[in-house]
Structures are given as structure tokens and as C-alpha cells.
CSV table of C-alpha atoms in Angstrom, one decimal:
chain,number,residue,atom,x,y,z
A,191,UNK,CA,-5.3,-3.8,35.1
A,192,UNK,CA,-8.2,-4.0,32.8
A,193,UNK,CA,-7.2,-3.6,29.1
A,194,UNK,CA,-9.2,-2.9,26.0
A,195,UNK,CA,-7.8,-2.9,22.5
A,196,UNK,CA,-9.7,-0.9,19.9
A,197,UNK,CA,-9.0,-2.0,16.3
A,198,UNK,CA,-10.1,-0.2,13.1
A,199,UNK,CA,-12.1,-3.0,11.4
A,200,UNK,CA,-11.8,-6.7,11.3
A,201,UNK,CA,-12.4,-8.0,7.8
A,202,UNK,CA,-9.2,-9.9,7.0
A,203,UNK,CA,-5.7,-10.9,8.2
A,204,UNK,CA,-3.4,-8.2,6.8
A,205,UNK,CA,-0.6,-5.9,8.1
A,206,UNK,CA,-2.3,-4.1,11.0
A,207,UNK,CA,-4.0,-7.4,12.0
A,208,UNK,CA,-0.6,-9.0,12.4
A,209,UNK,CA,0.3,-6.2,14.8
A,210,UNK,CA,-3.0,-6.7,16.6
A,211,UNK,CA,-2.3,-10.4,16.9
A,212,UNK,CA,1.0,-9.7,18.8
A,213,UNK,CA,-0.7,-7.0,21.0
A,214,UNK,CA,-3.3,-9.5,22.1
A,215,UNK,CA,-0.5,-12.0,22.8
A,216,UNK,CA,1.0,-9.3,25.1
A,217,UNK,CA,-2.3,-8.8,26.9
A,218,UNK,CA,-4.3,-12.1,26.5
A,219,UNK,CA,-7.0,-11.1,28.9
A,220,UNK,CA,-7.9,-7.9,27.0
A,221,UNK,CA,-11.3,-7.1,25.5
A,222,UNK,CA,-11.5,-6.3,21.8
A,223,UNK,CA,-13.5,-3.5,20.1
A,224,UNK,CA,-13.8,-2.6,16.4
A,225,UNK,CA,-16.0,-0.6,14.0
A,226,UNK,CA,-17.0,-3.9,12.3
A,227,UNK,CA,-16.1,-7.5,12.7
A,228,UNK,CA,-16.6,-9.9,9.8
A,229,UNK,CA,-13.8,-12.5,10.5
A,230,UNK,CA,-15.4,-15.9,10.0
A,231,UNK,CA,-15.5,-18.3,13.0
A,232,UNK,CA,-12.9,-20.7,11.6
A,233,UNK,CA,-10.4,-17.9,10.9
A,234,UNK,CA,-10.2,-16.2,14.4
A,235,UNK,CA,-7.1,-17.9,15.7
A,236,UNK,CA,-5.0,-14.8,15.4
A,237,UNK,CA,-7.5,-13.1,17.7
A,238,UNK,CA,-7.3,-15.9,20.2
A,239,UNK,CA,-10.9,-16.6,19.2
A,240,UNK,CA,-12.0,-13.3,20.8
A,241,UNK,CA,-15.2,-11.6,19.6
A,242,UNK,CA,-15.0,-7.9,19.3
A,243,UNK,CA,-17.7,-5.5,20.4
A,244,UNK,CA,-18.6,-3.6,17.2
A,245,UNK,CA,-20.5,-0.5,16.3
A,246,UNK,CA,-23.9,0.2,14.6
A,247,UNK,CA,-22.1,0.1,11.2
A,248,UNK,CA,-22.0,-3.7,11.6
A,249,UNK,CA,-25.7,-3.8,11.0
A,250,UNK,CA,-26.0,-1.3,8.2
A,251,UNK,CA,-27.0,-2.6,4.7
A,252,UNK,CA,-24.1,-4.3,2.7
A,253,UNK,CA,-21.6,-3.4,5.5
A,254,UNK,CA,-19.8,-6.7,5.2
A,255,UNK,CA,-18.6,-5.8,1.7
A,256,UNK,CA,-18.9,-2.0,1.5
A,257,UNK,CA,-18.2,-0.9,5.1
A,258,UNK,CA,-15.6,1.7,3.8
A,259,UNK,CA,-18.5,3.5,2.1
A,260,UNK,CA,-19.7,4.4,5.7
A,261,UNK,CA,-16.5,6.4,6.4
A,262,UNK,CA,-18.4,9.5,7.1
A,263,UNK,CA,-20.2,7.7,9.9
A,264,UNK,CA,-17.2,6.1,11.5
A,265,UNK,CA,-16.2,9.0,13.8
A,266,UNK,CA,-19.7,9.0,15.3
A,267,UNK,CA,-19.6,5.2,15.5
A,268,UNK,CA,-16.2,4.9,17.2
A,269,UNK,CA,-17.3,7.5,19.8
A,270,UNK,CA,-20.2,5.2,20.8
A,271,UNK,CA,-18.0,2.4,22.0
A,272,UNK,CA,-18.1,2.4,25.8
A,273,UNK,CA,-14.6,1.7,27.2
A,274,UNK,CA,-15.0,3.6,30.4
A,275,UNK,CA,-14.5,0.6,32.7
A,276,UNK,CA,-10.9,0.0,31.5
A,277,UNK,CA,-7.6,1.2,33.1
A,278,UNK,CA,-5.7,1.0,29.8
A,279,UNK,CA,-7.1,1.5,26.3
A,280,UNK,CA,-4.9,0.7,23.3
A,281,UNK,CA,-6.1,2.0,20.0
A,282,UNK,CA,-4.8,0.2,16.8
A,283,UNK,CA,-5.4,3.0,14.4
A,284,UNK,CA,-4.9,4.1,10.8
A,285,UNK,CA,-8.2,5.9,10.5
A,286,UNK,CA,-10.7,6.4,13.3
A,287,UNK,CA,-9.8,4.0,16.2
A,288,UNK,CA,-7.8,6.6,18.1
A,289,UNK,CA,-11.0,8.6,18.4
A,290,UNK,CA,-12.5,6.3,21.0
A,291,UNK,CA,-13.5,8.4,24.1
A,292,UNK,CA,-11.5,7.9,27.3
A,293,UNK,CA,-11.6,9.7,30.6
A,294,UNK,CA,-8.9,11.3,32.9
A,295,UNK,CA,-8.6,8.1,35.0
A,296,UNK,CA,-7.7,6.0,31.9
A,297,UNK,CA,-4.4,5.7,30.0
A,298,UNK,CA,-4.9,5.8,26.2
A,299,UNK,CA,-2.0,4.6,24.1
A,300,UNK,CA,-2.3,4.7,20.3
A,301,UNK,CA,-0.4,2.3,18.0
A,302,UNK,CA,-0.6,4.6,15.0
A,303,UNK,CA,0.0,3.1,11.6
A,304,UNK,CA,-0.5,6.5,10.1
A,305,UNK,CA,-2.8,9.6,10.5
A,306,UNK,CA,-5.6,9.1,8.0
A,307,UNK,CA,-3.7,9.1,4.8
A,308,UNK,CA,-6.5,10.0,2.4
A,309,UNK,CA,-7.5,13.0,4.5
A,310,UNK,CA,-4.0,14.5,5.0
A,311,UNK,CA,-1.0,14.5,2.7
A,312,UNK,CA,-2.4,11.8,0.3
A,313,UNK,CA,-5.7,13.5,-0.3
A,314,UNK,CA,-5.0,14.7,-3.8
A,315,UNK,CA,-3.7,11.3,-4.8
A,316,UNK,CA,-6.8,9.6,-3.4
A,317,UNK,CA,-9.2,12.0,-5.2
A,318,UNK,CA,-7.3,11.4,-8.5
A,319,UNK,CA,-7.4,7.6,-8.1
A,320,UNK,CA,-11.1,7.7,-7.2
A,321,UNK,CA,-11.9,9.8,-10.2
A,322,UNK,CA,-13.1,12.7,-7.9
A,323,UNK,CA,-11.1,15.6,-9.3
A,324,UNK,CA,-14.2,17.6,-10.3
A,325,UNK,CA,-18.0,17.7,-10.1
A,326,UNK,CA,-20.5,17.4,-7.3
A,327,UNK,CA,-19.2,14.1,-6.0
A,328,UNK,CA,-15.7,15.7,-5.8
A,329,UNK,CA,-17.1,18.7,-3.8
A,330,UNK,CA,-18.9,16.3,-1.4
A,331,UNK,CA,-15.8,14.2,-0.9
A,332,UNK,CA,-13.5,17.2,-0.3
A,333,UNK,CA,-16.0,18.6,2.3
A,334,UNK,CA,-16.2,15.2,4.0
A,335,UNK,CA,-12.4,14.9,4.1
A,336,UNK,CA,-12.2,18.5,5.5
A,337,UNK,CA,-14.5,17.6,8.3
A,338,UNK,CA,-12.6,14.4,8.9
A,339,UNK,CA,-9.3,16.3,9.3
A,340,UNK,CA,-10.8,18.6,11.9
A,341,UNK,CA,-12.1,15.6,13.9
A,342,UNK,CA,-8.9,13.7,13.5
A,343,UNK,CA,-6.7,16.6,14.8
A,344,UNK,CA,-9.1,17.1,17.7
A,345,UNK,CA,-9.1,13.5,18.8
A,346,UNK,CA,-5.3,13.4,19.0
A,347,UNK,CA,-5.7,15.3,22.3
A,348,UNK,CA,-7.4,12.2,23.8
A,349,UNK,CA,-4.2,10.1,23.3
A,350,UNK,CA,-1.7,10.1,26.1
A,351,UNK,CA,1.1,8.2,24.2
A,352,UNK,CA,1.7,7.6,20.5
A,353,UNK,CA,3.6,4.7,19.0
A,354,UNK,CA,4.7,5.1,15.4
A,355,UNK,CA,5.5,2.1,13.2
A,356,UNK,CA,8.5,3.9,11.5
A,357,UNK,CA,10.5,7.1,11.6
A,358,UNK,CA,8.5,8.0,8.4
A,359,UNK,CA,5.2,7.8,10.3
A,360,UNK,CA,6.7,9.5,13.4
A,361,UNK,CA,7.4,12.5,11.2
A,362,UNK,CA,3.8,12.4,9.8
A,363,UNK,CA,2.4,12.2,13.4
A,364,UNK,CA,4.4,15.2,14.4
A,365,UNK,CA,3.4,17.1,11.3
A,366,UNK,CA,-0.4,16.4,11.7
A,367,UNK,CA,-0.8,16.1,15.4
A,368,UNK,CA,2.2,18.1,16.7
A,369,UNK,CA,3.0,15.1,19.0
A,370,UNK,CA,6.1,13.1,19.6
A,371,UNK,CA,5.9,9.3,19.3
A,372,UNK,CA,7.9,6.2,20.3
A,373,UNK,CA,9.0,4.1,17.3
A,374,UNK,CA,8.3,0.4,17.5
A,375,UNK,CA,8.6,-1.4,14.2
A,376,UNK,CA,5.8,-3.9,13.4
A,377,UNK,CA,6.4,-7.6,13.8
A,378,UNK,CA,7.4,-9.8,10.8
A,379,UNK,CA,7.0,-13.6,10.9
A,380,UNK,CA,10.7,-14.3,10.2
A,381,UNK,CA,10.3,-17.9,11.4
A,382,UNK,CA,7.8,-18.5,8.6
A,383,UNK,CA,10.5,-18.0,6.0
A,384,UNK,CA,13.7,-20.0,5.4
A,385,UNK,CA,17.0,-18.8,4.1
A,386,UNK,CA,17.5,-19.9,0.4
A,387,UNK,CA,21.0,-19.5,-1.0
A,388,UNK,CA,20.3,-20.8,-4.5
A,389,UNK,CA,18.5,-18.2,-6.6
A,390,UNK,CA,16.7,-18.5,-10.0
A,391,UNK,CA,16.8,-16.3,-13.1
A,392,UNK,CA,13.6,-14.2,-12.4
A,393,UNK,CA,12.5,-11.2,-10.4
A,394,UNK,CA,9.3,-11.2,-8.3
A,395,UNK,CA,6.8,-8.8,-6.8
A,396,UNK,CA,3.9,-9.7,-4.4
A,397,UNK,CA,1.2,-7.1,-3.9
A,398,UNK,CA,-2.4,-6.2,-3.9
A,399,UNK,CA,-3.2,-4.8,-7.3
A,400,UNK,CA,-4.3,-1.3,-6.3
A,401,UNK,CA,-3.0,2.0,-7.8
A,402,UNK,CA,-0.6,3.1,-5.0
A,403,UNK,CA,1.3,-0.1,-5.1
A,404,UNK,CA,2.5,0.9,-8.6
A,405,UNK,CA,2.4,-2.5,-10.2
A,406,UNK,CA,1.9,-0.6,-13.5
A,407,UNK,CA,5.3,0.9,-13.1
A,408,UNK,CA,7.0,-2.5,-12.5
A,409,UNK,CA,5.2,-4.1,-15.5
A,410,UNK,CA,6.1,-1.3,-17.8
A,411,UNK,CA,9.7,-1.4,-16.7
A,412,UNK,CA,10.1,-5.1,-17.4
A,413,UNK,CA,8.2,-4.7,-20.7
A,414,UNK,CA,11.3,-2.6,-21.7
A,415,UNK,CA,13.6,-5.4,-20.6
A,416,UNK,CA,12.1,-8.4,-22.5
A,417,UNK,CA,15.2,-10.6,-21.8
A,418,UNK,CA,14.4,-10.5,-18.0
A,419,UNK,CA,11.6,-12.5,-16.4
A,420,UNK,CA,9.2,-11.1,-13.9
A,421,UNK,CA,6.7,-13.0,-11.8
A,422,UNK,CA,3.7,-11.0,-10.4
A,423,UNK,CA,1.7,-12.5,-7.5
A,424,UNK,CA,-1.5,-10.9,-6.2
A,425,UNK,CA,-4.9,-9.8,-7.2
A,426,UNK,CA,-7.0,-6.6,-7.1
A,427,UNK,CA,-8.8,-4.0,-9.1
A,428,UNK,CA,-5.9,-3.4,-11.5
A,429,UNK,CA,-5.0,-7.0,-12.3
A,430,UNK,CA,-6.9,-7.3,-15.7
A,431,UNK,CA,-5.5,-4.0,-16.9
A,432,UNK,CA,-1.9,-4.9,-16.0
A,433,UNK,CA,-2.2,-8.4,-17.6
A,434,UNK,CA,-3.6,-6.9,-20.8
A,435,UNK,CA,-0.6,-4.6,-21.0
A,436,UNK,CA,2.1,-7.2,-20.1
A,437,UNK,CA,4.6,-8.6,-22.5
A,438,UNK,CA,5.5,-12.3,-22.8
A,439,UNK,CA,8.4,-12.1,-20.2
A,440,UNK,CA,5.9,-11.3,-17.4
A,441,UNK,CA,3.9,-14.0,-15.7
A,442,UNK,CA,0.8,-13.1,-13.6
A,443,UNK,CA,-0.1,-15.8,-11.1
A,444,UNK,CA,-2.9,-14.0,-9.2
A,445,UNK,CA,-3.6,-14.9,-5.6
A,446,UNK,CA,-1.4,-17.8,-4.4
A,447,UNK,CA,-1.3,-19.9,-1.2
A,448,UNK,CA,1.4,-18.9,1.3
A,449,UNK,CA,3.6,-21.9,0.5
A,450,UNK,CA,3.7,-21.0,-3.2
A,451,UNK,CA,4.4,-17.3,-2.5
A,452,UNK,CA,7.3,-18.2,-0.1
A,453,UNK,CA,8.7,-20.6,-2.8
A,454,UNK,CA,8.7,-18.0,-5.5
A,455,UNK,CA,10.1,-15.2,-3.3
A,456,UNK,CA,12.8,-17.3,-1.8
A,457,UNK,CA,14.2,-18.4,-5.3
A,458,UNK,CA,13.9,-15.0,-6.9
A,459,UNK,CA,16.9,-13.0,-8.1
A,460,UNK,CA,15.4,-10.0,-6.4
A,461,UNK,CA,12.1,-8.7,-5.0
A,462,UNK,CA,10.8,-5.5,-6.7
A,463,UNK,CA,8.9,-3.0,-4.6
A,464,UNK,CA,7.7,0.3,-6.1
A,465,UNK,CA,5.3,1.7,-3.5
A,466,UNK,CA,5.8,4.4,-1.0
A,467,UNK,CA,4.8,2.5,2.1
A,468,UNK,CA,4.6,3.5,5.8
A,469,UNK,CA,6.6,0.4,6.7
A,470,UNK,CA,6.3,-2.5,4.2
A,471,UNK,CA,6.3,-6.1,5.4
A,472,UNK,CA,6.7,-7.8,2.0
A,473,UNK,CA,10.3,-6.5,1.5
A,474,UNK,CA,11.3,-7.8,4.9
A,475,UNK,CA,9.7,-11.2,4.2
A,476,UNK,CA,11.8,-11.3,1.0
A,477,UNK,CA,14.9,-10.5,3.0
A,478,UNK,CA,14.0,-13.2,5.5
A,479,UNK,CA,14.3,-15.7,2.5
A,480,UNK,CA,17.7,-14.2,1.7
A,481,UNK,CA,16.3,-12.4,-1.4
A,482,UNK,CA,17.6,-8.8,-2.1
A,483,UNK,CA,15.1,-6.0,-2.6
A,484,UNK,CA,15.1,-3.3,-5.3
A,485,UNK,CA,12.8,-0.6,-3.9
A,486,UNK,CA,11.5,2.9,-4.4
A,487,UNK,CA,13.7,5.0,-2.1
A,488,UNK,CA,11.1,6.7,0.0
A,489,UNK,CA,9.0,5.9,3.1
A,490,UNK,CA,9.5,2.9,5.4
A,491,UNK,CA,11.7,1.1,2.9
A,492,UNK,CA,14.6,3.4,3.8
A,493,UNK,CA,14.4,1.9,7.3
A,494,UNK,CA,14.0,-1.8,6.5
A,495,UNK,CA,16.4,-2.2,3.6
A,496,UNK,CA,20.2,-1.7,3.9
A,497,UNK,CA,20.8,0.1,0.6
A,498,UNK,CA,24.3,1.4,1.2
A,499,UNK,CA,27.4,-0.7,0.3
A,500,UNK,CA,29.0,0.7,3.5
A,501,UNK,CA,26.3,-0.9,5.7
A,502,UNK,CA,28.1,-2.7,8.6
A,503,UNK,CA,26.0,-5.9,8.3
A,504,UNK,CA,26.2,-6.0,4.5
A,505,UNK,CA,24.0,-4.6,1.8
A,506,UNK,CA,20.5,-6.1,1.4
A,507,UNK,CA,19.2,-4.1,-1.6
A,508,UNK,CA,19.2,-0.9,-3.5
A,509,UNK,CA,16.9,2.0,-4.2
A,510,UNK,CA,15.7,3.8,-7.3
A,511,UNK,CA,15.2,7.5,-6.5
A,512,UNK,CA,12.2,8.3,-8.8
A,513,UNK,CA,8.9,6.5,-9.2
A,514,UNK,CA,9.4,6.2,-12.9
A,515,UNK,CA,9.9,3.4,-15.4
A,516,UNK,CA,13.4,4.7,-16.3
A,517,UNK,CA,14.5,4.9,-12.7
A,518,UNK,CA,13.5,1.3,-12.0
A,519,UNK,CA,15.2,0.0,-15.2
A,520,UNK,CA,18.4,1.8,-14.2
A,521,UNK,CA,18.2,0.2,-10.7
A,522,UNK,CA,17.8,-3.3,-12.2
A,523,UNK,CA,20.8,-2.8,-14.4
A,524,UNK,CA,22.8,-1.4,-11.5
A,525,UNK,CA,21.8,-4.4,-9.4
A,526,UNK,CA,23.0,-6.9,-12.0
A,527,UNK,CA,26.3,-4.9,-12.4
A,528,UNK,CA,27.2,-4.9,-8.7
A,529,UNK,CA,30.9,-5.8,-8.2
A,530,UNK,CA,30.0,-7.6,-5.0
A,531,UNK,CA,26.7,-9.6,-5.2
A,532,UNK,CA,24.4,-9.1,-2.2
A,533,UNK,CA,24.7,-12.0,0.2
A,534,UNK,CA,21.5,-13.9,1.2
A,535,UNK,CA,22.9,-14.2,4.7
A,536,UNK,CA,23.1,-10.4,5.0
A,537,UNK,CA,19.4,-10.2,3.9
A,538,UNK,CA,18.3,-12.7,6.5
A,539,UNK,CA,20.3,-11.1,9.3
A,540,UNK,CA,18.7,-7.7,8.5
A,541,UNK,CA,15.2,-9.2,8.6
A,542,UNK,CA,15.8,-10.8,12.0
A,543,UNK,CA,15.9,-7.3,13.5
A,544,UNK,CA,12.1,-7.2,13.0
A,545,UNK,CA,11.0,-10.4,14.6
A,546,UNK,CA,7.7,-11.0,16.5
A,547,UNK,CA,9.7,-11.7,19.7
A,548,UNK,CA,11.4,-8.3,19.4
A,549,UNK,CA,8.1,-6.6,18.9
A,550,UNK,CA,6.4,-8.2,21.9
A,551,UNK,CA,9.3,-7.3,24.2
A,552,UNK,CA,9.5,-3.7,23.0
A,553,UNK,CA,5.7,-3.1,22.9
A,554,UNK,CA,4.9,-4.6,26.4
A,555,UNK,CA,8.0,-2.9,27.9
A,556,UNK,CA,6.8,0.5,26.5
A,557,UNK,CA,3.2,0.1,27.6
A,558,UNK,CA,4.0,-1.1,31.1
A,559,UNK,CA,6.5,1.8,31.6
A,560,UNK,CA,3.9,4.3,30.4
A,561,UNK,CA,1.3,2.7,32.7
A,562,UNK,CA,3.7,3.0,35.7
A,563,UNK,CA,4.4,6.6,34.9
A,564,UNK,CA,0.7,7.4,34.6
A,565,UNK,CA,-0.1,5.6,37.8
A,566,UNK,CA,2.6,7.3,39.7
A,567,UNK,CA,1.3,10.7,38.5
A,568,UNK,CA,-2.2,9.8,39.6
A,569,UNK,CA,-0.9,8.9,43.1
A,570,UNK,CA,1.2,12.1,43.2
A,571,UNK,CA,-1.9,14.2,42.3
A,572,UNK,CA,-4.0,12.5,44.9
A,573,UNK,CA,-1.5,13.2,47.6
A,574,UNK,CA,-0.8,16.8,46.7
């Protein structure tokens, strides 16, 4: 069985690349394809040192830094990748990877992190954050997203099986593509985090400083609670603005090495998470340390945090219902007033449900079963 994995773009080691790493581990002899590949030579261990076959966008001006500016060309680019010699094609997609062209004698399985967020239900949020609510640029962006939606919906027909990373994304896939999907939660490196029983007197959040992560909301909430300490780890476009607004009880550390991040998260009183995520690995890494999570009650967090006191394995956090400062403040006060403190052991046990070993077993089992069904159907068609 010849296997090709088509990934979106290779520029860093983030959430979808962690999934890709485990998919490659399941099929180590696979060939790799992507829109662009700018992973330095010394940082390709998670790819098993594989080099991907990339598209013409790789060679366009400034593509190493501004490749996202070529979004309008990506549907064309992904369709130029020739994967016709493979029995099994796995697309690792949150934008255009699933649009790779396959034939009737190939099985195409899509690991879908989400239909293109900024083209579908998050379009208006994207336009607002990009300052494209009016004017000529706004009109061009809206037209481009309109065409992207048409292409995205059409290319879903080329996928034989969808895998969703959460029930939340499964619902989005069904809404956008009218397709059912198998749910396989992404892998979390549980072994990289140790259970810490002793907690400090501060709260922590770790995130890229981009608008949808809602670090502004967290900072404003703790500014209203000056007697409570908050540690913010991460960098991004909003860091300077958030630091300027912060009060003295909030410490910004910027980008930190993994060991430092793990130390701060493991000793925190609780991890604060205000984004609406498709899945959300950071809250699970916190739970792996035995640290409870206070999270916005929408999206993937509802599937990875045990927010109910009736949970059989023990509560691992709680949710705030609205993405507002007041709602988060109330949640922090509720957390501190819990009659039964959340046990670190319960947090760790919950996180272990999402291990890399579990992912590999579920992913390979699903793919092989799908391949067997597909092969049996081919043989049946040939004999009929």
C-alpha cells in the first residue's frame, strides 16, 4: 500500500503538526506533500527527516514569511500536486489540503481540523479583526472568500472518509459539507508533563497573542481583581497592547522555553482559557500537570474539561458561559469558593484519555478498516 500525506503548510511545529507527526509514525514509509515547506534542516525530527513535495507557492516572492497572502492561489496550487500513484491519500486539512485531486482507484481520507474557518461561520469575525468591514479591500476579500467557499464545498466530494478532531468540528463538517465524520481526538504529549500536587498562588495562561485567543478579556478580568496574580506566557501581534493595558498584578513573560512553560503551568492555581477552540491542546497539557482549567464554555473545551461536579472521574475545571470580563470574574470567584477543591489527580486522569498512544491506535485502526472496506468494494465491483 503506497501512502501519501498532504499537509497544509510546513512552517512551524504547532497543533496540526503534532497530529501530522503521529500520522507519519503510523505510516513511516509515506511520502509527504504540502503547499510550502520552510522547516529548517535541524528541526525536521517530527517529520522523521522527510522532505515534502511542495507547490509553486514555495518559490513566489516573500513566501517564507507571507505565504498566507497567497491564499487565493492555494486552491490552484494544491490541485497541481500529483498523488495519482498512491493507493491511500491522507489529507491533513484546515484550509486547502483536502482539495488534492484523487482518482476512483484511490482512497482519500481527510483528517479535518475544521472547514476553512475564515470562509464559513467565522467570516465576519475575520473581516472585523482584519479591518476589512468596508471599502474596496473589503469587497475584494468578500469576493475571494465567496469563491473559496464554492471551491471548498465542491472538493468535499473528493473525500471518501472524514475524520473530525472533536464533536464540535464534526457538527461543522456536517453543516458545511453535509457529511458524517469519525471523531478521533488529537494526540497530547501527556508524558511530557508531570503531575504536580503543590500549587502556587497565581493563575496562568499560555497562548499566541492573536485576537481570537481573547487574551484582552483575561487581562481586563484580572485587572478588576488586583489581589489575584496572573502570569501570561506567549507572544504575538497583541502583546504590546495587552502589556500597556495591564495592571501591576499581571506579569507578561513573552515566549518561553518548554521547561519554563511546564514549570509555570504545573504550579499554577488554575489555567485560564478564554478562546473558542476547535479542540484546544493547552488546557489538556495543564490538566496533565494536575492543574484545573477555567475555560469559556464553548467549542472543544466542553469535550476535554470535566466541568460538572457529578463527573464520575472527578471535576477538572469549570466554565464561564459568556465571553465577557464579568463572566470570567464570576468564574474565578466560583472556583475559589468550591466546597470541594479540584483534585490534581482527577485532572491528570482526564488528560490521559488523549495520549499519543491512544491516537495512534485509533487512527491506524480507522484508516486500515476504511482501506479494507474500500478494497473489498473494488473487488466486488470487478467481479460483478
